[in-house]
Short mmCIF file of C-alpha atoms in Angstrom, two decimals:
data_model
loop_
_atom_site.label_atom_id
_atom_site.label_comp_id
_atom_site.label_asym_id
_atom_site.label_seq_id
_atom_site.Cartn_x
_atom_site.Cartn_y
_atom_site.Cartn_z
CA UNK J 897 68.19 104.94 101.32
CA UNK J 898 67.22 105.48 97.69
CA UNK J 899 70.01 107.20 95.82
CA UNK J 900 69.13 109.87 93.20
CA UNK J 901 69.75 109.58 89.48
CA UNK J 902 72.64 111.15 87.56
CA UNK J 903 73.65 114.15 89.57
CA UNK J 904 75.08 115.98 86.58
CA UNK J 905 71.62 116.72 85.20
CA UNK J 906 69.85 117.59 88.45
CA UNK J 907 69.45 121.05 89.99
CA UNK J 908 72.04 121.95 92.53
CA UNK J 909 71.38 120.85 96.09
CA UNK J 910 73.85 123.18 97.76
CA UNK J 911 70.99 125.23 99.16
CA UNK J 912 69.99 122.26 101.31
CA UNK J 913 73.43 121.63 102.77
CA UNK J 914 74.40 122.72 106.28
CA UNK J 915 76.68 125.72 105.98
CA UNK J 916 79.28 124.03 108.16
CA UNK J 917 80.00 121.47 105.44
CA UNK J 918 82.41 122.46 102.68
CA UNK J 919 81.11 120.58 99.66
CA UNK J 920 82.73 119.86 96.35
CA UNK J 921 80.72 121.83 93.77
CA UNK J 922 80.90 120.48 90.23
CA UNK J 923 80.08 122.65 87.26
CA UNK J 924 76.53 121.46 86.60
CA UNK J 925 75.16 121.71 83.10
CA UNK J 926 71.79 121.03 81.59
CA UNK J 927 71.42 117.96 79.39
CA UNK J 928 72.79 118.80 75.92
CA UNK J 929 70.29 119.32 73.15
CA UNK J 930 69.98 116.91 70.26
CA UNK J 931 72.30 117.82 67.45
CA UNK J 932 74.85 119.36 69.82
CA UNK J 933 78.50 118.88 68.93
CA UNK J 934 80.02 115.85 70.68
CA UNK J 935 82.82 116.53 73.14
CA UNK J 936 86.45 116.29 72.12
CA UNK J 937 88.02 112.85 72.51
CA UNK J 938 88.67 111.84 76.10
CA UNK J 939 92.01 110.10 76.65
CA UNK J 940 92.10 106.60 78.06
CA UNK J 941 91.69 106.81 81.83
CA UNK J 942 94.91 106.51 83.77
CA UNK J 943 95.28 105.40 87.40
CA UNK J 944 95.21 108.26 89.81
CA UNK J 945 96.19 108.76 93.42
CA UNK J 946 98.05 110.98 95.80
CA UNK J 947 101.62 111.83 94.95
CA UNK J 948 104.19 109.85 96.89
CA UNK J 949 107.89 110.37 97.36
CA UNK J 950 109.78 107.80 95.30
CA UNK J 951 111.46 105.20 97.53
CA UNK J 952 115.23 104.95 97.46
CA UNK J 953 115.84 101.80 95.42
CA UNK J 954 119.30 100.55 94.54
CA UNK J 955 120.01 99.28 91.04
CA UNK J 956 119.26 95.56 90.85
CA UNK J 957 117.50 95.49 94.22
CA UNK J 958 114.19 94.38 92.66
CA UNK J 959 113.79 92.06 89.72
CA UNK J 960 111.45 89.70 87.87
CA UNK J 961 113.09 87.11 85.64
CA UNK J 962 111.31 84.05 84.19
CA UNK J 963 113.28 82.29 81.45
CA UNK J 964 110.28 81.39 79.29
CA UNK J 965 108.85 83.12 76.23
CA UNK J 966 106.14 85.68 76.96
CA UNK J 967 102.87 85.10 75.07
CA UNK J 968 100.51 87.54 76.78
CA UNK J 969 100.67 90.08 79.59
CA UNK J 970 97.50 91.89 80.75
CA UNK J 971 98.03 94.63 83.35
CA UNK J 972 95.40 96.68 85.19
CA UNK J 973 96.25 99.25 87.85
CA UNK J 974 94.80 101.45 90.53
CA UNK J 975 96.78 103.84 92.70
CA UNK J 976 97.38 101.05 95.26
CA UNK J 977 96.90 97.74 93.43
CA UNK J 978 98.41 96.23 90.29
CA UNK J 979 96.79 93.09 88.82
CA UNK J 980 98.63 91.11 86.15
CA UNK J 981 97.74 87.96 84.21
CA UNK J 982 100.79 86.50 82.49
CA UNK J 983 100.99 83.72 79.90
CA UNK J 984 104.33 82.14 78.97
CA UNK J 985 105.51 79.09 77.06
CA UNK J 986 108.26 76.57 77.70
CA UNK J 987 108.57 72.80 77.85
CA UNK J 988 111.56 72.55 80.11
CA UNK J 989 112.88 73.45 83.52
CA UNK J 990 113.27 77.24 83.72
CA UNK J 991 114.97 79.41 86.36
CA UNK J 992 112.83 81.99 88.15
CA UNK J 993 114.04 85.02 90.13
CA UNK J 994 111.53 87.42 91.69
CA UNK J 995 111.76 90.25 94.25
CA UNK J 996 109.43 93.25 94.51
CA UNK J 997 108.94 96.21 96.92
CA UNK J 998 105.23 95.53 97.51
CA UNK J 999 103.08 92.90 99.19
CA UNK J 1000 102.66 90.32 96.40
CA UNK J 1001 100.08 87.60 95.72
CA UNK J 1002 101.04 84.92 93.17
CA UNK J 1003 98.55 82.39 91.85
CA UNK J 1004 99.70 79.68 89.43
CA UNK J 1005 96.96 78.29 87.19
CA UNK J 1006 97.95 75.96 84.37
CA UNK J 1007 101.09 74.59 82.76
CA UNK J 1008 103.17 74.16 85.92
CA UNK J 1009 104.81 70.86 86.78
CA UNK J 1010 106.98 70.14 89.82
CA UNK J 1011 109.21 72.87 91.19
CA UNK J 1012 111.76 73.55 93.90
CA UNK J 1013 112.37 77.06 95.12
CA UNK J 1014 113.53 79.19 98.00
CA UNK J 1015 110.54 81.40 98.77
CA UNK J 1016 111.45 84.10 101.29
CA UNK J 1017 114.18 81.80 102.68
CA UNK J 1018 111.78 78.85 102.97
CA UNK J 1019 112.66 75.78 100.90
CA UNK J 1020 109.48 74.76 99.08
CA UNK J 1021 108.90 71.92 96.64
CA UNK J 1022 105.82 70.82 94.72
CA UNK J 1023 105.73 67.26 93.36
CA UNK J 1024 104.23 66.37 89.99
CA UNK J 1025 100.44 66.35 90.05
CA UNK J 1026 100.14 68.43 93.22
CA UNK J 1027 97.77 71.37 93.29
CA UNK J 1028 99.60 74.73 93.13
CA UNK J 1029 99.07 76.90 96.18
CA UNK J 1030 98.65 80.62 96.63
CA UNK J 1031 101.88 82.41 97.56
CA UNK J 1032 101.87 85.73 99.43
CA UNK J 1033 105.23 87.48 99.69
CA UNK J 1034 106.11 90.27 102.12
CA UNK J 1035 107.66 93.36 100.56
CA UNK J 1036 111.29 92.73 99.49
CA UNK J 1037 111.01 88.95 99.90
CA UNK J 1038 112.47 86.86 97.08
CA UNK J 1039 111.74 83.72 95.08
CA UNK J 1040 114.70 81.82 93.64
CA UNK J 1041 114.16 78.43 92.07
CA UNK J 1042 113.49 76.18 89.10
CA UNK J 1043 110.05 75.47 87.67
CA UNK J 1044 109.15 72.71 85.23
CA UNK J 1045 106.79 74.21 82.65
CA UNK J 1046 104.66 71.90 80.51
CA UNK J 1047 103.78 74.13 77.56
CA UNK J 1048 101.57 77.19 77.93
CA UNK J 1049 101.49 78.35 81.54
CA UNK J 1050 99.38 81.08 83.08
CA UNK J 1051 99.69 82.83 86.41
CA UNK J 1052 98.48 85.97 88.18
CA UNK J 1053 100.63 88.46 90.08
CA UNK J 1054 98.81 91.00 92.29
CA UNK J 1055 100.73 93.63 94.24
CA UNK J 1056 99.40 95.83 97.03
CA UNK J 1057 101.12 99.03 98.10
CA UNK J 1058 102.23 98.72 101.76
CA UNK J 1059 100.59 102.13 102.33
CA UNK J 1060 97.19 100.44 102.13
CA UNK J 1061 98.21 97.89 104.75
CA UNK J 1062 99.40 100.61 107.11
CA UNK J 1063 96.30 102.74 106.42
CA UNK J 1064 94.19 99.84 107.67
CA UNK J 1065 96.09 99.79 110.93
CA UNK J 1066 97.58 96.37 110.10
CA UNK J 1067 101.13 95.18 110.34
CA UNK J 1068 102.86 93.70 107.30
CA UNK J 1069 103.68 90.04 106.92
CA UNK J 1070 106.97 89.01 108.45
CA UNK J 1071 107.25 85.79 106.42
CA UNK J 1072 105.85 84.34 103.22
CA UNK J 1073 102.52 82.52 103.26
CA UNK J 1074 101.97 79.42 101.11
CA UNK J 1075 98.46 78.09 101.52
CA UNK J 1076 95.18 77.10 99.87
CA UNK J 1077 92.23 79.50 99.82
CA UNK J 1078 89.68 78.79 97.09
CA UNK J 1079 87.65 81.92 97.87
CA UNK J 1080 90.68 84.19 97.61
CA UNK J 1081 91.81 82.54 94.37
CA UNK J 1082 88.31 82.91 92.91
CA UNK J 1083 88.27 86.60 93.83
CA UNK J 1084 91.58 87.14 92.02
CA UNK J 1085 90.25 85.43 88.89
CA UNK J 1086 87.04 87.47 89.06
CA UNK J 1087 88.90 90.77 89.43
CA UNK J 1088 90.96 90.09 86.30
CA UNK J 1089 87.72 89.76 84.32
CA UNK J 1090 86.89 93.40 85.20
CA UNK J 1091 90.20 94.81 84.01
CA UNK J 1092 88.58 96.91 81.24
CA UNK J 1093 85.88 98.38 83.46
CA UNK J 1094 86.30 102.04 84.49
CA UNK J 1095 85.40 101.06 88.06
CA UNK J 1096 88.42 98.71 88.20
CA UNK J 1097 90.30 100.99 90.62
CA UNK J 1098 87.49 100.83 93.17
CA UNK J 1099 87.05 97.08 92.71
CA UNK J 1100 90.78 96.40 93.03
CA UNK J 1101 91.13 98.42 96.22
CA UNK J 1102 88.01 96.77 97.64
CA UNK J 1103 89.49 93.37 96.77
CA UNK J 1104 92.75 94.30 98.51
CA UNK J 1105 90.97 95.23 101.74
CA UNK J 1106 89.09 91.92 101.74
CA UNK J 1107 92.21 89.94 100.84
CA UNK J 1108 94.16 91.46 103.72
CA UNK J 1109 91.38 90.49 106.10
CA UNK J 1110 91.69 86.83 105.00
CA UNK J 1111 95.44 86.49 105.41
CA UNK J 1112 96.56 84.36 108.34
CA UNK J 1113 99.31 86.00 110.35
CA UNK J 1114 98.46 89.58 109.43
CA UNK J 1115 97.64 91.61 112.52
CA UNK J 1116 94.01 92.79 112.38
CA UNK J 1117 93.22 96.49 112.60
CA UNK J 1118 92.37 98.00 115.93
CA UNK J 1119 88.66 97.49 116.67
CA UNK J 1120 86.43 100.44 115.93
CA UNK J 1121 82.72 101.05 115.71
CA UNK J 1122 81.31 101.04 112.20
CA UNK J 1123 79.75 104.39 111.41
CA UNK J 1124 77.62 105.64 108.59
CA UNK J 1125 78.52 108.60 106.41
CA UNK J 1126 76.22 111.49 107.22
CA UNK J 1127 73.92 112.88 104.53
CA UNK J 1128 76.07 115.97 103.75
CA UNK J 1129 79.10 113.74 103.22
CA UNK J 1130 77.16 111.43 100.92
CA UNK J 1131 76.00 114.39 98.84
CA UNK J 1132 79.59 115.57 98.59
CA UNK J 1133 80.69 112.14 97.37
CA UNK J 1134 77.81 111.95 94.87
CA UNK J 1135 78.68 115.34 93.43
CA UNK J 1136 82.35 114.46 93.08
CA UNK J 1137 81.55 111.19 91.32
CA UNK J 1138 79.09 112.94 88.97
CA UNK J 1139 81.76 115.47 88.00
CA UNK J 1140 84.37 112.79 87.25
CA UNK J 1141 82.49 110.05 85.41
CA UNK J 1142 84.76 110.37 82.38
CA UNK J 1143 87.76 108.86 84.20
CA UNK J 1144 88.72 106.24 86.72
CA UNK J 1145 88.00 107.21 90.31
CA UNK J 1146 90.04 105.77 93.18
CA UNK J 1147 89.04 104.96 96.74
CA UNK J 1148 91.78 107.19 98.16
CA UNK J 1149 90.53 110.38 96.54
CA UNK J 1150 86.97 109.74 97.72
CA UNK J 1151 88.12 108.97 101.26
CA UNK J 1152 90.26 112.12 101.23
CA UNK J 1153 87.19 114.25 100.50
CA UNK J 1154 85.87 113.33 103.94
CA UNK J 1155 89.29 112.96 105.60
CA UNK J 1156 88.59 109.31 106.38
CA UNK J 1157 90.93 106.29 106.35
CA UNK J 1158 90.50 104.22 103.20
CA UNK J 1159 89.38 101.03 104.94
CA UNK J 1160 86.88 102.82 107.17
CA UNK J 1161 85.50 104.83 104.25
CA UNK J 1162 84.75 101.78 102.08
CA UNK J 1163 82.90 100.06 104.93
CA UNK J 1164 81.03 103.23 105.91
CA UNK J 1165 79.93 103.84 102.33
CA UNK J 1166 78.50 100.34 102.02
CA UNK J 1167 76.76 100.67 105.38
CA UNK J 1168 75.27 104.03 104.38
CA UNK J 1169 74.10 103.15 100.86
CA UNK J 1170 73.71 99.38 100.84
CA UNK J 1171 76.08 99.24 97.85
CA UNK J 1172 79.78 98.85 97.25
CA UNK J 1173 81.61 101.85 95.84
CA UNK J 1174 82.25 100.11 92.53
CA UNK J 1175 78.60 99.15 92.05
CA UNK J 1176 77.43 102.65 92.93
CA UNK J 1177 79.85 104.37 90.52
CA UNK J 1178 79.07 101.90 87.72
CA UNK J 1179 75.35 102.64 88.08
CA UNK J 1180 76.00 106.39 87.90
CA UNK J 1181 78.03 105.94 84.69
CA UNK J 1182 75.32 103.93 82.99
CA UNK J 1183 72.53 106.24 84.16
CA UNK J 1184 74.45 109.17 82.67
CA UNK J 1185 74.76 107.19 79.43
CA UNK J 1186 70.98 106.71 79.39
CA UNK J 1187 70.48 110.46 79.69
CA UNK J 1188 72.89 111.16 76.84
CA UNK J 1189 71.30 108.54 74.60
CA UNK J 1190 67.87 110.09 75.14
CA UNK J 1191 68.93 113.73 74.92
CA UNK J 1192 71.63 113.85 72.22
CA UNK J 1193 72.55 112.51 68.79
CA UNK J 1194 76.13 111.88 69.86
CA UNK J 1195 77.76 108.72 68.46
CA UNK J 1196 77.76 105.78 70.85
CA UNK J 1197 81.56 105.89 71.01
CA UNK J 1198 81.48 109.51 72.28
CA UNK J 1199 78.92 108.65 74.92
CA UNK J 1200 80.97 105.64 76.04
CA UNK J 1201 84.07 107.81 76.51
CA UNK J 1202 82.16 110.56 78.29
CA UNK J 1203 81.12 108.09 81.00
CA UNK J 1204 84.56 106.52 81.37
CA UNK J 1205 84.49 103.54 78.99
CA UNK J 1206 87.47 103.47 76.62
CA UNK J 1207 86.08 100.61 74.49
CA UNK J 1208 82.68 100.75 72.79
CA UNK J 1209 82.26 96.97 72.78
CA UNK J 1210 82.74 96.66 76.53
CA UNK J 1211 80.48 99.69 77.11
CA UNK J 1212 77.72 98.11 74.98
CA UNK J 1213 77.98 94.88 76.96
CA UNK J 1214 77.72 96.64 80.34
CA UNK J 1215 74.89 98.89 79.12
CA UNK J 1216 72.90 95.89 77.89
CA UNK J 1217 73.23 94.23 81.29
CA UNK J 1218 72.12 97.45 82.97
CA UNK J 1219 69.12 98.37 80.80
CA UNK J 1220 68.26 95.18 78.95
CA UNK J 1221 68.90 96.85 75.57
CA UNK J 1222 71.89 97.66 73.39
CA UNK J 1223 72.67 101.42 73.40
CA UNK J 1224 71.27 102.08 69.90
CA UNK J 1225 68.13 100.05 70.62
CA UNK J 1226 67.65 101.99 73.87
CA UNK J 1227 67.96 105.29 72.00
CA UNK J 1228 65.38 104.26 69.40
CA UNK J 1229 62.90 102.94 71.95
CA UNK J 1230 63.08 105.94 74.28
CA UNK J 1231 62.58 108.35 71.40
CA UNK J 1232 59.46 106.54 70.27
#
């Protein structure tokens, strides 16, 4: 199915919808004229999601202590997933204490020598020269041990809200997993590289669903037939995305529009459109940017923010990959 261009600048399609479908109706506006005043600054997108009651957590119940100097800490979040890349420095044996309320993936990259630790009550040791393995901790499981760091060390910590596991119809891990999975490690590294992209929320939640499917020992969801999203539902999703391109959009809020489980919605969307949610939303953002570059004299920075990109440099890079031209070059060429 060929998807239409930027919905924000198309005539309304509500007249073609079945009356039984309650559609989200964005405030559609014509493309702004050249010379129009740019919009007011748009704040940096923040993760969104449904409100949840705060869990009852006792003081000191959860902790993260690594006795090495912190050199860098990059954090990206969605409503259900937090991805962190951490760089520390030490040339000695350091104590590590870790316990979190969420399902946690830990991937050690560089700078780690031998270690001995109790990981969720399992005694684990890694000799010098051994390849570090991926560790997956159940919620509330702990790591307590000593790690020999050999200078700069880097590791990733990804956490998944247990609500996503339950929404998939899966049961949580009952014990820690320590194993090798090159594909899963590669997917974690790749996701970190997209941390500045406004579609990060969708990509992170898509990654989480795939990661859960790869875990040994996690009960699979109950079998169900894959179904497509009907045309009225797709139009509703398109309209909602078009009206919210200036911020991050999460999988939960899109699934809620159609009252579908998150895991089923992501699969149904791909089946119906031939694209992942993140790829579809990214294309809509960049198509909207093309329209604004052709139709307005707005500064590139304003256009970037209006389609959800907080940084102009990253926006220019993504736009060049999409259109083959830098934003300013695209504007000049399309205006003749």
